[in-house]
Amino acid sequence: MNETSPMKPLGPKDFATDQDVRWCPGCGDYAILKGVQKTLADIGARPENTVFISGIGCAARFPYYMKTYGFHTIHGRAAAVATGVKLANPDLDLWIVGGDGDSLSIGANHLFHLLRRNVDVQYLLFNNEIYGLTKGQYSPTSRAGLRTPSSPAGAMEQPAHAIPFALGAGARFVARGGDVRIKELSETLKRAHAHKGASFVEILQNCIVYNDGAFGHIMDKDKADDAQIHLENGQPMRFGREAKKGLRLKPGKLQLEAVTIGENGVTEADILIHDETDRVMAGMLAAMEGPDLPVAMGVIYCAPTAAFDQQIADVMGRRNPSIKKLQNLIEAGHTWTVG
Amino acid sequence: MDGSSNTVPNPDHSDALESAVVRFAGDSGDGMQLTGGQFTLATAVAGNDLATFPDFPAEIRAPVGTTYGVSAFQIHFGARKIRTIGDMVDVLVVMNPAALITNLNDLRRGGLIIADAGSFTDRNLRKAGYEANPLEDGSLDAYRIIPLDIQKLTQDAVADCNISNKEALRTKNLWSLGLVLWMFERDTGTTLRWLEEKFAGKADILAANKAALKAGHAFGETAEISAELPLYHVPPADIPPGLYRNITGAEALAWGLTAGCRMADLGMTFCSYPITPASQLLHVLSKMRDHDVLTFQAEDEIAAACAAIGASYAGKMGVTSSSGPGIALKTEALGLAIATELPLVVVNAQRGGPSTGLPTKTEQSDLFQAVFGRNSDAPMPVLAARTASDCFDVAIEAVRLATKYMTPVMLLTDGYLQNASEPWRIPDLEKDYEHFAKERIVTEVTDFHPYDRDGETLARPWAVPGTPGLMHRIGGIERADVTGNISYDPDNHQKMTDFRRNKILGIADDIAPQEICRGPEQGVLAILGWGSTFGPIHRAVGNMNETGLAVSHIHLRHIWPLPANLADILDRFDHVLIPEMNDGQLFKFLRAELLLEATSLRKVTGKPFKVHEIETAAAALLEGSDDE
C-alpha cells in the first residue's frame, strides 16, 4: 500500500509505522518515541519531507518506527550519512538518533565534525550510560567504577560528557531533556527543530535492563525538583520546590553556586538571568552535574549562525548543467586538430 | 651509437625517427614536472602521439641535492601510435648529480646526457654518493655527455632582468626546456603563451622566464658547441582525424563521471578525503560546480563513503574516491551500499602497499580487495581503466551500471594512470554515446515497496526523500524481500543473498563481449592484462607480431562480473600469460573462477612494465611451446 500524506493536519499516530516496536518493556525509548511523534504532529511536519537517520544500537532502531523516510545505517556513521543527505537536498527535515556508544565512542569523530560544520539537522543523543544492544558493557558515558561484564572490577575510565563535548565542538544549539519529562522534552525538540543549523539534544534515558536507575538521582519524582533546573531564555535561573532556589555567581569567582532566596540575604535580584547566547555561561551550565548544583535541562545554548548545507546550496546556486555545456568544457583550453 | 635503436640523431634530416624518449630529472624544487608538461604540449602541437610519466618523490620538498628528492618527468613520443612511456631513455636531462645517479640505469647505452655541470659541485657529488665527478672521470664513456653550465648560462641570459639571483636560478629549467625544444625542432610559441598567462601581472618574472627559454633555444642554434648537439627529427604520427587535447587520467575520470551523470540526468555529490594519488580527482571536480558537481572534503575516508551513500539515498549520484588504504576504511560502508542497494561509484587509484607502502608509486595490487574485500557475501561490479583517456569511458560505464542496477561500482585506476597524460580525441558527447534512460528515480508508483525488484535487472526502485507517498525505511539489517522490513527469517536471507549475487552476475549480459585487441583470434599464446599494463602489453604484442610471432593481446575492462565469453576466448589459446603489477592476483582469480591454466608475470617495483620484460616472458613461453 502506498503511504499517503494528505494535507490535513496529522496527529502523533500518523507518524507511527505498522512495525512492532522491539525495545524492552519499560525502556525509556518508548516515551521518547511518543514525544518525537507528538512533536512532529505539533510542528506540522510533512512525512515525505522528514528523514530519520540512525547508526547502530538500541536507539538506532528508531527510524523503523517513524512513518517518514528512514535510514538505519552503520555503527557511528549516522552523522556522516546525514551530512551527505543534506548536501544532496538541504530542504529535507533531518533527524539523527544515536545512543551514547554510537555518538560518543565509535562515532564521536563524525558527531564532532557535524557540529562544527553546523549541518542543519537535529541530533538526538539517547544517553543511558551503557551498551544495551551488546548486553551491558560500560559505555563512554558510564561513570567511573561501574561494574559491567567488561569491567568486573569497575570501569577505570573517566566518562565523556555529552553537553560539554558538543559545546567544545562548536555546536550552536545545545539542549538536554529526559525520557520521563516528555512535555518539556517535546518543547525542547520544537526549539531544536526551529533552530537552523546543527541542534544537539542529549536525552537522559533509562535502560531498564542493564543500567536501571542510572539517572534516578536526577529524574526520580521526589528528587527532580532539587536536582534539575529548567532553563528559560531571559528568565531567572530558579529551581527547587516553589522555585525558592536559584543560581548566582559566587562572589569574586567565575563559578556558579546554588542559593536559596530569603536565606543568607539572598534576594530575587541576585539570581542570574538565563541568556542562551552566552557561551561562557553555557559552559558553566553544562558542567553542572550535582549534587551541589542542579542538572541543567532545556536549551542551554542557542546562538545561530549560517548552516553548512545552506551555505553550500547558496554557492551551488541554480546551475543549468547540460551535455552541451560539458562539451564546451572538454573542448576548452589547449586543443589541436588532426587531419 | 647503438645501431639497433630507433633513435638516431640525424643532423641532415635525411631520415626520421619513429619515436624518442626524453626524461627531465632534477631536484623536486627544480620544476621538472612543469618542464616536462610544457615539452609535452609543444610535442602534441607538433603532431606526435605521446605518453608521459611523472615520477616524483613522496616528500614535497626533500633536502636539496639528495637522491630521494629527485623528481623526474618522462615523455615518449613518435610518428606512430605510442602505447607506453618507453622502456629506455634516449635523452636524459639532469640538473644535478643526484638526478644522474638515480636515472642513469634507464638510459640506453649510447644515449645522450645533458647535464648542468655547474651543479656538479663537490658538495652535490657527495650528497649523491659520487666519489669523483662522473662528467670527468670517464665512467660515462658508454654514453654521450654534453656538460653545460646551465646555471651560469641562465644567469647570463637573465642578467638584464630586474630579478634576484635566486629568482634567476629558478628559470634554469626553462633554459633547459628551450634547448631540448630546439633539439627536437619544436618552437617556443606554446610555452611563451603559457608563460604569459601564468605570470600575467608579474612583468619582471615573466621577462626573465621568457629570456631563459629563448636563450636555451638560441644556444642550440648558435653556440659553438652546437656541432656536438644532436638534432632529432620525429615526424607527425598517423593518428585518426579529430579535435585533440592532452588529458591526464584524473581529468578524464572527473569529466567521465560528470558526463555519466549528465547522461543519467543526475547531479553528482563527490565526497572524498585527501590521499595520494587520488586527490587530483577532488581538485578537478571541485571546479565543476557549473555541471552540478558538488564536492565535499570529509573528515575521514569512512565519512566520505558514508556521505556519498547519503547523497545517493537522497537522489544524487554519490561518488567517493581513495587509494587502497582509504578503500580499506570505507569497506563497511560499501557493505551498507550493497545491502541497501544504492548507486555509488568508488574510485580506487591504486598505489604500492601494504599499509602506507609507496604512496607515489604505481601498483595494481587491490584487485582482491575490490572483488572480495568485504565481510560476508558482498558482490559489486569492478571495472578497470587501461589508459588515461580510457578513464573517461570507464567512468561513464561505472555511472551507468551503478544507477541501472542500484549497486556500488568499484572503478580501479592507479598512480600511473592518474598522473599520466596522453592525447585524447575529444568525443562528441551527444553522438558518440548512448545516453541512459533518464528516469532513474521513481516518483509515482502504485503499490510501492522498496525491495520490489525489476524483473530483468533485479534492481530495486530508487525512491528518494521528499517524494510524497513513497516513504519507506531501509537499513543494514537484512531486509525482507519486497517490503524491506527487518527480517531474520532464514529463507529470506538465502533469497536476498541469491538476489544480490544474481543481480551482479546478470551484468555480464549487459556489457560489451570481450575482444582480442591485437593479434590472431586463436593460436599459441594470448597475453591477458587489465588496467594500466595495457600500453606495454600492446606494444610487446605489436613488436612480436611484426617479427612474425603469433601472439595476441586480450585486455579486461570488466573484472567482475567477467565478460560472458572470456572463457571461450581464452580456450582458443595454448598458453595464457598474465602480466600484472602485483603478486599474481588476476592469475589466481581466474584460476579460481575459470580453472584457467596460465603463466603469471609479476612486477612490483613501483614502475610500469617495460615492453622487453613482457616480450622476454612471452618468448620463453613460445620457445617452451616449440619443445613440446
mmCIF file of N, CA, C and O in Angstrom, chain A residues 244-282:
data_model
loop_
_atom_site.group_PDB
_atom_site.id
_atom_site.type_symbol
_atom_site.label_atom_id
_atom_site.label_comp_id
_atom_site.label_asym_id
_atom_site.label_seq_id
_atom_site.Cartn_x
_atom_site.Cartn_y
_atom_site.Cartn_z
ATOM 1 N N LYS A 244 12.253 28.189 45.010
ATOM 2 C CA LYS A 244 12.918 29.004 46.040
ATOM 3 C C LYS A 244 14.422 29.094 45.809
ATOM 4 O O LYS A 244 15.085 29.983 46.340
ATOM 5 N N LYS A 245 14.933 28.138 45.048
ATOM 6 C CA LYS A 245 16.384 28.134 44.849
ATOM 7 C C LYS A 245 16.737 28.803 43.516
ATOM 8 O O LYS A 245 15.883 28.957 42.644
ATOM 9 N N GLY A 246 17.979 29.167 43.420
ATOM 10 C CA GLY A 246 18.411 29.795 42.174
ATOM 11 C C GLY A 246 19.920 29.691 42.010
ATOM 12 O O GLY A 246 20.628 29.230 42.914
ATOM 13 N N LEU A 247 20.391 30.124 40.854
ATOM 14 C CA LEU A 247 21.828 30.119 40.583
ATOM 15 C C LEU A 247 22.340 31.541 40.604
ATOM 16 O O LEU A 247 21.690 32.452 40.086
ATOM 17 N N ARG A 248 23.523 31.715 41.209
ATOM 18 C CA ARG A 248 24.188 33.007 41.109
ATOM 19 C C ARG A 248 25.686 32.781 41.006
ATOM 20 O O ARG A 248 26.174 31.661 41.227
ATOM 21 N N LEU A 249 26.401 33.853 40.644
ATOM 22 C CA LEU A 249 27.854 33.740 40.605
ATOM 23 C C LEU A 249 28.375 33.847 42.024
ATOM 24 O O LEU A 249 27.970 34.731 42.778
ATOM 25 N N LYS A 250 29.279 32.953 42.349
ATOM 26 C CA LYS A 250 29.919 33.020 43.658
ATOM 27 C C LYS A 250 30.706 34.329 43.718
ATOM 28 O O LYS A 250 31.464 34.629 42.784
ATOM 29 N N PRO A 251 30.523 35.123 44.767
ATOM 30 C CA PRO A 251 31.221 36.416 44.817
ATOM 31 C C PRO A 251 32.730 36.254 44.609
ATOM 32 O O PRO A 251 33.347 35.400 45.242
ATOM 33 N N GLY A 252 33.263 37.046 43.683
ATOM 34 C CA GLY A 252 34.704 37.043 43.441
ATOM 35 C C GLY A 252 35.207 35.856 42.640
ATOM 36 O O GLY A 252 36.413 35.694 42.477
ATOM 37 N N LYS A 253 34.313 35.005 42.140
ATOM 38 C CA LYS A 253 34.757 33.822 41.401
ATOM 39 C C LYS A 253 33.947 33.691 40.107
ATOM 40 O O LYS A 253 32.827 34.192 40.034
ATOM 41 N N LEU A 254 34.518 33.027 39.131
ATOM 42 C CA LEU A 254 33.750 32.696 37.941
ATOM 43 C C LEU A 254 33.218 31.288 38.133
ATOM 44 O O LEU A 254 33.603 30.352 37.437
ATOM 45 N N GLN A 255 32.347 31.149 39.110
ATOM 46 C CA GLN A 255 31.759 29.847 39.452
ATOM 47 C C GLN A 255 30.307 30.063 39.818
ATOM 48 O O GLN A 255 29.945 31.073 40.412
ATOM 49 N N LEU A 256 29.494 29.056 39.478
ATOM 50 C CA LEU A 256 28.085 29.140 39.867
ATOM 51 C C LEU A 256 27.915 28.544 41.260
ATOM 52 O O LEU A 256 28.655 27.654 41.663
ATOM 53 N N GLU A 257 26.921 29.063 41.962
ATOM 54 C CA GLU A 257 26.527 28.399 43.201
ATOM 55 C C GLU A 257 25.014 28.419 43.307
ATOM 56 O O GLU A 257 24.341 29.298 42.767
ATOM 57 N N ALA A 258 24.490 27.395 43.975
ATOM 58 C CA ALA A 258 23.047 27.318 44.205
ATOM 59 C C ALA A 258 22.748 28.007 45.529
ATOM 60 O O ALA A 258 23.419 27.753 46.538
ATOM 61 N N VAL A 259 21.764 28.887 45.508
ATOM 62 C CA VAL A 259 21.411 29.635 46.723
ATOM 63 C C VAL A 259 19.900 29.544 46.925
ATOM 64 O O VAL A 259 19.156 29.187 46.002
ATOM 65 N N THR A 260 19.443 29.848 48.135
ATOM 66 C CA THR A 260 18.015 29.856 48.430
ATOM 67 C C THR A 260 17.575 31.290 48.698
ATOM 68 O O THR A 260 18.203 32.004 49.505
ATOM 69 N N ILE A 261 16.530 31.693 47.972
ATOM 70 C CA ILE A 261 16.047 33.069 48.130
ATOM 71 C C ILE A 261 15.484 33.222 49.539
ATOM 72 O O ILE A 261 14.715 32.385 50.022
ATOM 73 N N GLY A 262 15.912 34.296 50.179
ATOM 74 C CA GLY A 262 15.442 34.536 51.532
ATOM 75 C C GLY A 262 16.394 34.028 52.600
ATOM 76 O O GLY A 262 16.211 34.296 53.776
ATOM 77 N N GLU A 263 17.407 33.283 52.191
ATOM 78 C CA GLU A 263 18.400 32.811 53.163
ATOM 79 C C GLU A 263 19.708 33.544 52.937
ATOM 80 O O GLU A 263 20.084 33.820 51.802
ATOM 81 N N ASN A 264 20.402 33.840 54.018
ATOM 82 C CA ASN A 264 21.716 34.494 53.955
ATOM 83 C C ASN A 264 21.685 35.779 53.124
ATOM 84 O O ASN A 264 22.635 36.095 52.415
ATOM 85 N N GLY A 265 20.577 36.481 53.179
ATOM 86 C CA GLY A 265 20.482 37.767 52.489
ATOM 87 C C GLY A 265 20.305 37.661 50.989
ATOM 88 O O GLY A 265 20.433 38.659 50.275
ATOM 89 N N VAL A 266 20.048 36.452 50.463
ATOM 90 C CA VAL A 266 19.874 36.310 49.025
ATOM 91 C C VAL A 266 18.467 36.788 48.624
ATOM 92 O O VAL A 266 17.478 36.406 49.246
ATOM 93 N N THR A 267 18.417 37.654 47.596
ATOM 94 C CA THR A 267 17.133 38.125 47.099
ATOM 95 C C THR A 267 16.955 37.664 45.652
ATOM 96 O O THR A 267 17.899 37.165 45.029
ATOM 97 N N GLU A 268 15.769 37.878 45.136
ATOM 98 C CA GLU A 268 15.478 37.514 43.742
ATOM 99 C C GLU A 268 16.453 38.175 42.772
ATOM 100 O O GLU A 268 16.823 37.610 41.760
ATOM 101 N N ALA A 269 16.862 39.390 43.130
ATOM 102 C CA ALA A 269 17.735 40.152 42.229
ATOM 103 C C ALA A 269 19.114 39.511 42.081
ATOM 104 O O ALA A 269 19.839 39.799 41.128
ATOM 105 N N ASP A 270 19.480 38.647 43.050
ATOM 106 C CA ASP A 270 20.792 38.003 42.957
ATOM 107 C C ASP A 270 20.815 36.878 41.931
ATOM 108 O O ASP A 270 21.885 36.420 41.522
ATOM 109 N N ILE A 271 19.643 36.377 41.540
ATOM 110 C CA ILE A 271 19.587 35.194 40.675
ATOM 111 C C ILE A 271 19.930 35.583 39.233
ATOM 112 O O ILE A 271 19.391 36.563 38.699
ATOM 113 N N LEU A 272 20.790 34.814 38.641
ATOM 114 C CA LEU A 272 21.220 35.098 37.258
ATOM 115 C C LEU A 272 20.060 34.880 36.280
ATOM 116 O O LEU A 272 19.249 33.975 36.453
ATOM 117 N N ILE A 273 20.042 35.718 35.252
ATOM 118 C CA ILE A 273 19.070 35.555 34.162
ATOM 119 C C ILE A 273 19.706 34.656 33.090
ATOM 120 O O ILE A 273 20.877 34.833 32.748
ATOM 121 N N HIS A 274 18.933 33.704 32.591
ATOM 122 C CA HIS A 274 19.492 32.810 31.554
ATOM 123 C C HIS A 274 19.569 33.527 30.207
ATOM 124 O O HIS A 274 18.566 34.010 29.690
ATOM 125 N N ASP A 275 20.782 33.645 29.711
ATOM 126 C CA ASP A 275 20.996 34.210 28.364
ATOM 127 C C ASP A 275 21.558 33.076 27.506
ATOM 128 O O ASP A 275 22.738 32.728 27.610
ATOM 129 N N GLU A 276 20.704 32.499 26.672
ATOM 130 C CA GLU A 276 21.144 31.293 25.943
ATOM 131 C C GLU A 276 22.169 31.582 24.856
ATOM 132 O O GLU A 276 22.693 30.667 24.248
ATOM 133 N N THR A 277 22.452 32.872 24.610
ATOM 134 C CA THR A 277 23.504 33.172 23.635
ATOM 135 C C THR A 277 24.878 33.322 24.307
ATOM 136 O O THR A 277 25.870 33.583 23.630
ATOM 137 N N ASP A 278 24.918 33.180 25.632
ATOM 138 C CA ASP A 278 26.172 33.388 26.373
ATOM 139 C C ASP A 278 26.949 32.073 26.435
ATOM 140 O O ASP A 278 26.600 31.159 27.176
ATOM 141 N N ARG A 279 28.029 32.018 25.671
ATOM 142 C CA ARG A 279 28.759 30.762 25.554
ATOM 143 C C ARG A 279 29.520 30.414 26.841
ATOM 144 O O ARG A 279 29.664 29.237 27.194
ATOM 145 N N VAL A 280 29.995 31.434 27.531
ATOM 146 C CA VAL A 280 30.721 31.178 28.780
ATOM 147 C C VAL A 280 29.763 30.602 29.819
ATOM 148 O O VAL A 280 30.062 29.614 30.500
ATOM 149 N N MET A 281 28.587 31.228 29.908
ATOM 150 C CA MET A 281 27.590 30.722 30.842
ATOM 151 C C MET A 281 27.169 29.295 30.454
ATOM 152 O O MET A 281 26.994 28.433 31.318
ATOM 153 N N ALA A 282 27.032 29.067 29.152
ATOM 154 C CA ALA A 282 26.639 27.733 28.689
ATOM 155 C C ALA A 282 27.639 26.687 29.173
ATOM 156 O O ALA A 282 27.260 25.597 29.605
#
